[in-house]
Short mmCIF file of C-alpha atoms in Angstrom, two decimals:
data_model
loop_
_atom_site.label_atom_id
_atom_site.label_comp_id
_atom_site.label_asym_id
_atom_site.label_seq_id
_atom_site.Cartn_x
_atom_site.Cartn_y
_atom_site.Cartn_z
CA GLU A 1 89.23 -25.63 154.68
CA LYS A 2 92.78 -25.79 153.29
CA ALA A 3 92.25 -29.35 152.10
CA VAL A 4 89.12 -28.33 150.18
CA THR A 5 91.09 -25.50 148.54
CA TRP A 6 93.82 -27.95 147.54
CA LEU A 7 91.29 -30.37 146.06
CA GLN A 8 89.81 -27.53 144.01
CA TRP A 9 93.32 -26.68 142.78
CA VAL A 10 93.91 -30.33 141.83
CA ASP A 11 90.59 -30.36 139.97
CA ALA A 12 91.70 -27.30 137.98
CA GLU A 13 95.14 -28.87 137.39
CA ILE A 14 93.49 -31.97 135.90
CA GLU A 15 91.58 -29.75 133.48
CA THR A 16 94.77 -27.87 132.57
CA ARG A 17 96.67 -31.10 131.92
CA ILE A 18 93.84 -32.53 129.83
CA GLN A 19 93.79 -29.36 127.72
CA LYS A 20 97.57 -29.51 127.27
CA MET A 21 97.27 -33.11 126.14
CA ALA A 22 94.58 -32.20 123.65
CA GLU A 23 96.64 -29.31 122.26
CA GLY A 24 99.88 -31.18 121.84
CA LEU A 25 99.12 -34.86 122.01
CA SER A 26 102.02 -35.88 119.77
CA GLN A 27 104.53 -33.81 121.78
CA ILE A 28 103.30 -35.28 125.04
CA ALA A 29 103.52 -38.78 123.57
CA LEU A 30 107.22 -38.14 122.90
CA LYS A 31 107.75 -36.85 126.46
CA TRP A 32 105.95 -39.89 127.85
CA ASN A 33 109.07 -42.01 127.43
CA GLU A 34 111.31 -39.33 128.91
CA LYS A 35 109.40 -38.67 132.13
CA GLY A 36 107.38 -41.87 132.40
CA SER A 37 104.08 -40.00 132.61
CA SER A 38 102.07 -37.49 130.65
CA GLY A 39 105.05 -35.13 130.45
CA GLN A 40 104.03 -33.39 133.68
CA PRO A 41 105.47 -34.05 137.13
CA PRO A 42 103.35 -36.61 138.97
CA ILE A 43 101.16 -35.49 141.86
CA LEU A 44 100.16 -37.81 144.70
CA ILE A 45 97.36 -36.69 147.00
CA ILE A 46 97.07 -38.44 150.34
CA ILE A 47 93.94 -37.89 152.41
CA ARG A 48 94.45 -39.23 155.91
CA GLU A 49 90.83 -38.98 157.05
CA LEU A 50 88.43 -38.96 154.15
CA ALA A 51 85.35 -39.02 156.38
CA ASP A 52 86.23 -35.69 158.02
CA LEU A 53 86.82 -34.06 154.67
CA VAL A 54 83.58 -35.36 153.16
CA THR A 55 81.49 -34.21 156.12
CA GLU A 56 83.10 -30.75 155.95
CA ALA A 57 82.38 -30.02 152.28
CA ARG A 58 80.57 -32.98 150.76
CA GLU A 59 79.74 -31.63 147.28
CA VAL A 60 83.11 -30.04 146.55
CA VAL A 61 85.09 -32.99 147.90
CA THR A 62 82.97 -35.61 146.15
CA ARG A 63 83.21 -33.80 142.80
CA ALA A 64 86.98 -33.34 143.08
CA ILE A 65 87.61 -36.94 144.11
CA GLU A 66 85.35 -38.25 141.35
CA ARG A 67 87.37 -36.30 138.78
CA ILE A 68 90.68 -37.44 140.28
CA THR A 69 89.64 -41.10 140.13
CA LYS A 70 88.18 -40.73 136.64
CA TYR A 71 90.77 -38.57 134.88
CA GLY A 72 93.71 -38.15 137.25
CA GLY A 73 95.60 -41.32 136.40
CA SER A 74 95.81 -40.41 132.73
CA VAL A 75 97.47 -37.07 133.56
CA GLY A 76 99.77 -38.21 136.37
CA ILE A 77 97.59 -37.30 139.37
CA HIS A 78 96.86 -40.06 141.87
CA LEU A 79 94.93 -40.30 145.13
CA ILE A 80 95.24 -42.38 148.27
CA GLY A 81 92.31 -41.93 150.63
CA ALA A 82 91.96 -43.46 154.07
CA THR A 83 89.31 -43.38 156.77
CA GLN A 84 88.62 -44.94 160.13
CA CYS A 85 84.88 -44.33 159.77
CA PRO A 86 83.69 -46.19 156.67
CA SER A 87 79.96 -45.52 156.55
CA GLU A 88 77.45 -44.68 153.83
CA THR A 89 77.27 -41.08 155.01
CA THR A 90 81.04 -40.49 155.05
CA ILE A 91 81.92 -42.39 151.87
CA PRO A 92 79.35 -41.68 149.16
CA GLU A 93 78.59 -44.48 146.72
CA LYS A 94 80.05 -42.46 143.84
CA LEU A 95 83.43 -42.43 145.59
CA ARG A 96 83.39 -46.14 146.38
CA ASP A 97 82.41 -47.08 142.85
CA GLY A 98 84.97 -44.75 141.30
CA SER A 99 87.99 -45.99 143.23
CA ILE A 100 90.46 -47.99 141.23
CA SER A 101 91.80 -50.30 143.92
CA GLN A 102 90.63 -50.80 147.46
CA PHE A 103 92.39 -52.12 150.55
CA VAL A 104 90.45 -52.73 153.74
CA PHE A 105 91.69 -53.70 157.16
CA GLN A 106 89.43 -55.11 159.87
CA THR A 107 86.13 -53.26 160.19
CA SER A 108 84.02 -53.04 163.32
CA SER A 109 80.82 -54.26 161.65
CA ARG A 110 79.41 -56.14 158.70
CA THR A 111 77.82 -52.91 157.44
CA GLU A 112 81.21 -51.15 157.30
CA SER A 113 82.63 -54.10 155.37
CA ILE A 114 79.82 -53.91 152.82
CA VAL A 115 80.19 -50.12 152.52
CA THR A 116 83.92 -50.32 151.80
CA LEU A 117 84.16 -53.39 149.55
CA GLY A 118 80.61 -54.38 148.68
CA ILE A 119 80.99 -57.68 150.52
CA ASP A 120 80.93 -58.77 154.11
CA GLY A 121 83.85 -60.46 155.85
CA ALA A 122 86.19 -57.60 156.74
CA GLU A 123 84.69 -57.59 160.23
CA LYS A 124 86.13 -61.12 160.70
CA LEU A 125 89.72 -60.23 159.78
CA LEU A 126 92.36 -60.91 162.41
CA GLY A 127 93.61 -57.37 162.91
CA VAL A 128 97.06 -55.83 162.42
CA GLY A 129 98.24 -56.38 158.84
CA ASP A 130 95.32 -58.62 157.81
CA GLY A 131 93.16 -57.19 155.02
CA PHE A 132 91.23 -57.53 151.80
CA LEU A 133 92.46 -56.16 148.47
CA ARG A 134 90.49 -55.48 145.31
CA LEU A 135 92.69 -54.46 142.40
CA SER A 136 91.82 -52.19 139.51
CA GLY A 137 88.93 -53.50 137.46
CA GLY A 138 88.66 -56.67 139.49
CA GLN A 139 85.47 -58.04 140.93
CA SER A 140 87.23 -60.57 143.11
CA VAL A 141 88.69 -59.74 146.50
CA SER A 142 91.92 -61.29 147.76
CA ARG A 143 92.90 -61.72 151.37
CA VAL A 144 96.38 -60.35 152.01
CA TYR A 145 98.69 -59.92 154.96
CA ILE A 146 101.13 -57.03 155.33
CA PRO A 147 103.72 -57.84 158.01
CA ASP A 148 105.34 -55.22 160.24
CA LEU A 149 102.45 -52.77 160.31
#
């Protein structure tokens, strides 16, 4: 319940920042170099279990996350979402398609691999530290290893 409230606040904050940018675009452009962002302090949202949040309040959460992925980066608001249950019911297609970059560790099935990345193969990864990475705007997926996980 608190997480949903926070996401609604972030959604409103995005709108506020967009309006501020529209009102004083030239002033914000000058501040860009000073603060390294849109002139506002950056906000990082970390969702530890996205599946639980989506099942609790699907419409509100999906709308807020869509707006964060679509507009958040331009106003200094960023999101990291994680889940241990990647399925079509817990991660709506709109959220998967809207994410900028994706990192996937080993999945338990081919279906989970396809849900998270759009390709199969994550079910064959070796385990700890072994994963697939799709960067912003990229259609290709790279296999990466993160030691000491």
